[in-house]
């Protein structure tokens, strides 16, 4: 194994170990064994456990990157919602959710998780900028809230209710986010 396959293997092994033993019990030796590499290979690239776990969490965001340009904010939000649903429903997304919940009281891990959240918050920026250019967003709106609300609703549906997300549900959510609950003639 050389280069990119080694990196990918180590990061995947790190996520698997995190899901199995959690952050506190994670050992570089165990990650190395799972990845089939020497622990010096890991230490050379990631000198600390915190750096290794941070890199593993950031690698997950690559799967979550989607920058649609359907021509409308509504279309873009629907595409982002479909992609979020697939990512959250994947084995990696479910493992990540378990890790974040299990380690929420570990300050060292939460510092790493904060970096992961910052990376996730940056993902919708191109979609937001495109919507602003098209004049679709209200002045002064914190458009990142649209994506946080969308992610929260999808997480609730998948993980709290244990229900699937179909396109009909996704359309209702996006329309609620964009147009609100009031009838058009009741909006003032």
PDB file of C-alpha atoms in Angstrom:
ATOM      1  CA  UNK A   1       0.000   0.000   0.000  1.00  0.00           C
ATOM      2  CA  UNK A   2       1.312   3.406  -0.942  1.00  0.00           C
ATOM      3  CA  UNK A   3       0.083   6.977  -0.951  1.00  0.00           C
ATOM      4  CA  UNK A   4      -3.631   7.591  -1.290  1.00  0.00           C
ATOM      5  CA  UNK A   5      -4.757   3.982  -0.663  1.00  0.00           C
ATOM      6  CA  UNK A   6      -2.809   3.984   2.620  1.00  0.00           C
ATOM      7  CA  UNK A   7      -4.348   7.277   3.711  1.00  0.00           C
ATOM      8  CA  UNK A   8      -7.853   6.116   2.793  1.00  0.00           C
ATOM      9  CA  UNK A   9      -7.312   2.784   4.572  1.00  0.00           C
ATOM     10  CA  UNK A  10      -6.032   4.434   7.751  1.00  0.00           C
ATOM     11  CA  UNK A  11      -8.853   6.974   7.841  1.00  0.00           C
ATOM     12  CA  UNK A  12     -11.484   4.265   7.303  1.00  0.00           C
ATOM     13  CA  UNK A  13      -9.861   2.129   9.999  1.00  0.00           C
ATOM     14  CA  UNK A  14      -9.904   5.116  12.343  1.00  0.00           C
ATOM     15  CA  UNK A  15     -13.639   5.644  11.792  1.00  0.00           C
ATOM     16  CA  UNK A  16     -14.274   1.931  12.344  1.00  0.00           C
ATOM     17  CA  UNK A  17     -12.281   1.966  15.583  1.00  0.00           C
ATOM     18  CA  UNK A  18     -14.088   5.096  16.738  1.00  0.00           C
ATOM     19  CA  UNK A  19     -17.421   3.407  16.107  1.00  0.00           C
ATOM     20  CA  UNK A  20     -16.263   0.297  17.961  1.00  0.00           C
ATOM     21  CA  UNK A  21     -14.390   1.635  21.000  1.00  0.00           C
ATOM     22  CA  UNK A  22     -14.973   5.397  21.045  1.00  0.00           C
ATOM     23  CA  UNK A  23     -12.463   8.206  21.181  1.00  0.00           C
ATOM     24  CA  UNK A  24     -11.154   7.645  24.702  1.00  0.00           C
ATOM     25  CA  UNK A  25     -10.229   4.005  24.109  1.00  0.00           C
ATOM     26  CA  UNK A  26      -8.958   4.480  20.553  1.00  0.00           C
ATOM     27  CA  UNK A  27      -5.335   3.380  20.209  1.00  0.00           C
ATOM     28  CA  UNK A  28      -3.093   4.072  17.239  1.00  0.00           C
ATOM     29  CA  UNK A  29      -1.805   0.474  17.442  1.00  0.00           C
ATOM     30  CA  UNK A  30      -5.336  -0.840  16.912  1.00  0.00           C
ATOM     31  CA  UNK A  31      -5.958   1.516  13.992  1.00  0.00           C
ATOM     32  CA  UNK A  32      -2.676   0.387  12.422  1.00  0.00           C
ATOM     33  CA  UNK A  33      -3.589  -3.278  12.822  1.00  0.00           C
ATOM     34  CA  UNK A  34      -7.045  -2.712  11.344  1.00  0.00           C
ATOM     35  CA  UNK A  35      -5.545  -0.771   8.409  1.00  0.00           C
ATOM     36  CA  UNK A  36      -2.751  -3.307   7.882  1.00  0.00           C
ATOM     37  CA  UNK A  37       0.040  -0.749   8.292  1.00  0.00           C
ATOM     38  CA  UNK A  38       2.808  -0.085  10.782  1.00  0.00           C
ATOM     39  CA  UNK A  39       1.963   2.450  13.487  1.00  0.00           C
ATOM     40  CA  UNK A  40       4.956   4.559  12.392  1.00  0.00           C
ATOM     41  CA  UNK A  41       3.165   5.028   9.063  1.00  0.00           C
ATOM     42  CA  UNK A  42       0.321   6.669  10.974  1.00  0.00           C
ATOM     43  CA  UNK A  43       2.505   8.734  13.303  1.00  0.00           C
ATOM     44  CA  UNK A  44       4.514  10.062  10.370  1.00  0.00           C
ATOM     45  CA  UNK A  45       1.403  11.637   8.851  1.00  0.00           C
ATOM     46  CA  UNK A  46      -0.662  12.264  11.999  1.00  0.00           C
ATOM     47  CA  UNK A  47       1.555  12.807  15.066  1.00  0.00           C
ATOM     48  CA  UNK A  48      -1.337  12.759  17.560  1.00  0.00           C
ATOM     49  CA  UNK A  49      -4.564  10.857  18.028  1.00  0.00           C
ATOM     50  CA  UNK A  50      -6.438  14.156  17.858  1.00  0.00           C
ATOM     51  CA  UNK A  51      -4.955  14.944  14.423  1.00  0.00           C
ATOM     52  CA  UNK A  52      -5.735  11.444  13.146  1.00  0.00           C
ATOM     53  CA  UNK A  53      -9.341  11.538  14.316  1.00  0.00           C
ATOM     54  CA  UNK A  54      -9.761  15.063  12.940  1.00  0.00           C
ATOM     55  CA  UNK A  55      -8.518  13.917   9.539  1.00  0.00           C
ATOM     56  CA  UNK A  56     -10.847  10.900   9.645  1.00  0.00           C
ATOM     57  CA  UNK A  57     -13.867  13.058  10.453  1.00  0.00           C
ATOM     58  CA  UNK A  58     -12.963  15.584   7.745  1.00  0.00           C
ATOM     59  CA  UNK A  59     -12.662  12.728   5.243  1.00  0.00           C
ATOM     60  CA  UNK A  60     -16.348  12.002   5.811  1.00  0.00           C
ATOM     61  CA  UNK A  61     -17.267  15.527   4.708  1.00  0.00           C
ATOM     62  CA  UNK A  62     -15.864  14.727   1.260  1.00  0.00           C
ATOM     63  CA  UNK A  63     -18.752  12.268   0.836  1.00  0.00           C
ATOM     64  CA  UNK A  64     -21.184  14.982   1.857  1.00  0.00           C
ATOM     65  CA  UNK A  65     -20.001  17.566  -0.661  1.00  0.00           C
ATOM     66  CA  UNK A  66     -22.528  18.420  -3.311  1.00  0.00           C
ATOM     67  CA  UNK A  67     -22.815  21.723  -5.068  1.00  0.00           C
ATOM     68  CA  UNK A  68     -25.826  21.518  -7.335  1.00  0.00           C
ATOM     69  CA  UNK A  69     -26.790  24.314  -9.647  1.00  0.00           C
ATOM     70  CA  UNK A  70     -30.269  23.399 -10.802  1.00  0.00           C
ATOM     71  CA  UNK A  71     -31.167  26.989 -11.578  1.00  0.00           C
ATOM     72  CA  UNK A  72     -33.224  27.585  -8.432  1.00  0.00           C
ATOM     73  CA  UNK A  73     -32.660  27.543  -4.698  1.00  0.00           C
ATOM     74  CA  UNK A  74     -35.598  25.155  -4.341  1.00  0.00           C
ATOM     75  CA  UNK A  75     -34.055  22.694  -6.787  1.00  0.00           C
ATOM     76  CA  UNK A  76     -30.663  23.023  -5.137  1.00  0.00           C
ATOM     77  CA  UNK A  77     -32.149  22.401  -1.673  1.00  0.00           C
ATOM     78  CA  UNK A  78     -33.947  19.304  -2.950  1.00  0.00           C
ATOM     79  CA  UNK A  79     -30.687  17.940  -4.375  1.00  0.00           C
ATOM     80  CA  UNK A  80     -28.796  18.773  -1.175  1.00  0.00           C
ATOM     81  CA  UNK A  81     -31.568  17.106   0.869  1.00  0.00           C
ATOM     82  CA  UNK A  82     -31.383  13.934  -1.237  1.00  0.00           C
ATOM     83  CA  UNK A  83     -27.631  13.844  -0.851  1.00  0.00           C
ATOM     84  CA  UNK A  84     -27.808  14.511   2.918  1.00  0.00           C
ATOM     85  CA  UNK A  85     -30.319  11.705   3.311  1.00  0.00           C
ATOM     86  CA  UNK A  86     -28.074   9.258   1.479  1.00  0.00           C
ATOM     87  CA  UNK A  87     -25.001  10.333   3.478  1.00  0.00           C
ATOM     88  CA  UNK A  88     -26.797  10.164   6.840  1.00  0.00           C
ATOM     89  CA  UNK A  89     -28.307   6.784   5.978  1.00  0.00           C
ATOM     90  CA  UNK A  90     -24.970   5.280   4.953  1.00  0.00           C
ATOM     91  CA  UNK A  91     -23.012   3.077   7.340  1.00  0.00           C
ATOM     92  CA  UNK A  92     -20.425   5.838   7.715  1.00  0.00           C
ATOM     93  CA  UNK A  93     -23.059   8.448   8.466  1.00  0.00           C
ATOM     94  CA  UNK A  94     -24.700   6.267  11.084  1.00  0.00           C
ATOM     95  CA  UNK A  95     -21.344   5.452  12.682  1.00  0.00           C
ATOM     96  CA  UNK A  96     -20.472   9.137  12.748  1.00  0.00           C
ATOM     97  CA  UNK A  97     -23.744   9.956  14.484  1.00  0.00           C
ATOM     98  CA  UNK A  98     -23.107   7.288  17.136  1.00  0.00           C
ATOM     99  CA  UNK A  99     -19.580   8.605  17.712  1.00  0.00           C
ATOM    100  CA  UNK A 100     -20.719  12.208  18.087  1.00  0.00           C
ATOM    101  CA  UNK A 101     -23.404  11.231  20.584  1.00  0.00           C
ATOM    102  CA  UNK A 102     -21.221   8.827  22.562  1.00  0.00           C
ATOM    103  CA  UNK A 103     -18.323  11.252  22.888  1.00  0.00           C
ATOM    104  CA  UNK A 104     -20.241  14.479  23.516  1.00  0.00           C
ATOM    105  CA  UNK A 105     -18.775  14.798  27.019  1.00  0.00           C
ATOM    106  CA  UNK A 106     -15.150  14.254  26.028  1.00  0.00           C
ATOM    107  CA  UNK A 107     -13.638  17.767  25.694  1.00  0.00           C
ATOM    108  CA  UNK A 108     -10.690  16.598  23.590  1.00  0.00           C
ATOM    109  CA  UNK A 109     -12.984  14.848  21.142  1.00  0.00           C
ATOM    110  CA  UNK A 110     -15.419  17.765  21.066  1.00  0.00           C
ATOM    111  CA  UNK A 111     -12.570  20.059  19.982  1.00  0.00           C
ATOM    112  CA  UNK A 112     -12.001  17.731  17.038  1.00  0.00           C
ATOM    113  CA  UNK A 113     -15.748  17.487  16.378  1.00  0.00           C
ATOM    114  CA  UNK A 114     -15.910  21.290  16.323  1.00  0.00           C
ATOM    115  CA  UNK A 115     -13.502  21.302  13.384  1.00  0.00           C
ATOM    116  CA  UNK A 116     -15.714  18.734  11.653  1.00  0.00           C
ATOM    117  CA  UNK A 117     -18.794  20.917  12.197  1.00  0.00           C
ATOM    118  CA  UNK A 118     -16.960  23.938  10.776  1.00  0.00           C
ATOM    119  CA  UNK A 119     -16.152  21.919   7.659  1.00  0.00           C
ATOM    120  CA  UNK A 120     -19.806  20.892   7.335  1.00  0.00           C
ATOM    121  CA  UNK A 121     -20.955  24.491   7.790  1.00  0.00           C
ATOM    122  CA  UNK A 122     -18.737  25.533   4.873  1.00  0.00           C
ATOM    123  CA  UNK A 123     -20.313  23.036   2.455  1.00  0.00           C
ATOM    124  CA  UNK A 124     -23.424  25.043   1.477  1.00  0.00           C
ATOM    125  CA  UNK A 125     -21.575  28.303   0.820  1.00  0.00           C
ATOM    126  CA  UNK A 126     -21.416  27.872  -2.987  1.00  0.00           C
ATOM    127  CA  UNK A 127     -25.159  27.101  -3.120  1.00  0.00           C
ATOM    128  CA  UNK A 128     -25.872  30.162  -0.963  1.00  0.00           C
ATOM    129  CA  UNK A 129     -23.685  32.410  -3.103  1.00  0.00           C
ATOM    130  CA  UNK A 130     -25.381  31.181  -6.286  1.00  0.00           C
ATOM    131  CA  UNK A 131     -28.831  31.823  -4.763  1.00  0.00           C
ATOM    132  CA  UNK A 132     -27.735  35.334  -3.744  1.00  0.00           C
ATOM    133  CA  UNK A 133     -26.493  36.005  -7.274  1.00  0.00           C
ATOM    134  CA  UNK A 134     -29.880  34.913  -8.636  1.00  0.00           C
ATOM    135  CA  UNK A 135     -31.578  37.263  -6.147  1.00  0.00           C
ATOM    136  CA  UNK A 136     -33.494  34.457  -4.433  1.00  0.00           C
ATOM    137  CA  UNK A 137     -32.600  35.212  -0.815  1.00  0.00           C
ATOM    138  CA  UNK A 138     -34.178  37.849   1.391  1.00  0.00           C
ATOM    139  CA  UNK A 139     -31.807  40.631   2.427  1.00  0.00           C
ATOM    140  CA  UNK A 140     -30.191  40.017   5.799  1.00  0.00           C
ATOM    141  CA  UNK A 141     -31.156  36.333   5.894  1.00  0.00           C
ATOM    142  CA  UNK A 142     -28.593  33.973   7.421  1.00  0.00           C
ATOM    143  CA  UNK A 143     -28.988  31.451   4.611  1.00  0.00           C
ATOM    144  CA  UNK A 144     -26.877  28.857   6.393  1.00  0.00           C
ATOM    145  CA  UNK A 145     -29.903  28.393   8.669  1.00  0.00           C
ATOM    146  CA  UNK A 146     -31.764  26.839   5.731  1.00  0.00           C
ATOM    147  CA  UNK A 147     -29.179  24.078   5.570  1.00  0.00           C
ATOM    148  CA  UNK A 148     -29.020  23.601   9.338  1.00  0.00           C
ATOM    149  CA  UNK A 149     -32.808  23.326   9.525  1.00  0.00           C
ATOM    150  CA  UNK A 150     -32.860  20.943   6.571  1.00  0.00           C
ATOM    151  CA  UNK A 151     -30.182  18.735   8.141  1.00  0.00           C
ATOM    152  CA  UNK A 152     -31.948  18.811  11.517  1.00  0.00           C
ATOM    153  CA  UNK A 153     -35.306  17.801  10.071  1.00  0.00           C
ATOM    154  CA  UNK A 154     -33.739  14.962   8.089  1.00  0.00           C
ATOM    155  CA  UNK A 155     -31.809  13.732  11.129  1.00  0.00           C
ATOM    156  CA  UNK A 156     -34.961  13.818  13.231  1.00  0.00           C
ATOM    157  CA  UNK A 157     -36.921  11.853  10.650  1.00  0.00           C
ATOM    158  CA  UNK A 158     -34.183   9.235  10.199  1.00  0.00           C
ATOM    159  CA  UNK A 159     -32.839   8.844  13.710  1.00  0.00           C
ATOM    160  CA  UNK A 160     -35.560   9.908  16.138  1.00  0.00           C
ATOM    161  CA  UNK A 161     -38.619   8.735  14.222  1.00  0.00           C
ATOM    162  CA  UNK A 162     -36.797   5.882  12.474  1.00  0.00           C
ATOM    163  CA  UNK A 163     -38.621   6.642   9.234  1.00  0.00           C
ATOM    164  CA  UNK A 164     -37.408   6.809   5.657  1.00  0.00           C
ATOM    165  CA  UNK A 165     -37.303  10.012   3.684  1.00  0.00           C
ATOM    166  CA  UNK A 166     -39.059   9.946   0.352  1.00  0.00           C
ATOM    167  CA  UNK A 167     -39.212  12.675  -2.256  1.00  0.00           C
ATOM    168  CA  UNK A 168     -42.700  13.745  -1.163  1.00  0.00           C
ATOM    169  CA  UNK A 169     -41.496  14.396   2.385  1.00  0.00           C
ATOM    170  CA  UNK A 170     -38.412  16.194   1.094  1.00  0.00           C
ATOM    171  CA  UNK A 171     -40.559  18.458  -1.124  1.00  0.00           C
ATOM    172  CA  UNK A 172     -42.767  19.346   1.842  1.00  0.00           C
ATOM    173  CA  UNK A 173     -39.743  20.202   3.993  1.00  0.00           C
ATOM    174  CA  UNK A 174     -38.082  22.363   1.343  1.00  0.00           C
ATOM    175  CA  UNK A 175     -41.325  24.171   0.575  1.00  0.00           C
ATOM    176  CA  UNK A 176     -41.897  24.805   4.283  1.00  0.00           C
ATOM    177  CA  UNK A 177     -38.371  26.197   4.614  1.00  0.00           C
ATOM    178  CA  UNK A 178     -38.705  28.434   1.591  1.00  0.00           C
ATOM    179  CA  UNK A 179     -42.359  29.489   1.672  1.00  0.00           C
ATOM    180  CA  UNK A 180     -43.383  29.054   5.311  1.00  0.00           C
ATOM    181  CA  UNK A 181     -46.573  27.605   6.709  1.00  0.00           C
ATOM    182  CA  UNK A 182     -48.868  30.539   6.029  1.00  0.00           C
ATOM    183  CA  UNK A 183     -51.103  30.651   2.998  1.00  0.00           C
ATOM    184  CA  UNK A 184     -49.810  33.174   0.429  1.00  0.00           C
ATOM    185  CA  UNK A 185     -52.704  35.549   1.090  1.00  0.00           C
ATOM    186  CA  UNK A 186     -51.978  35.472   4.871  1.00  0.00           C
ATOM    187  CA  UNK A 187     -48.320  36.509   4.604  1.00  0.00           C
ATOM    188  CA  UNK A 188     -47.666  40.087   5.631  1.00  0.00           C
TER     189      UNK A 188
END
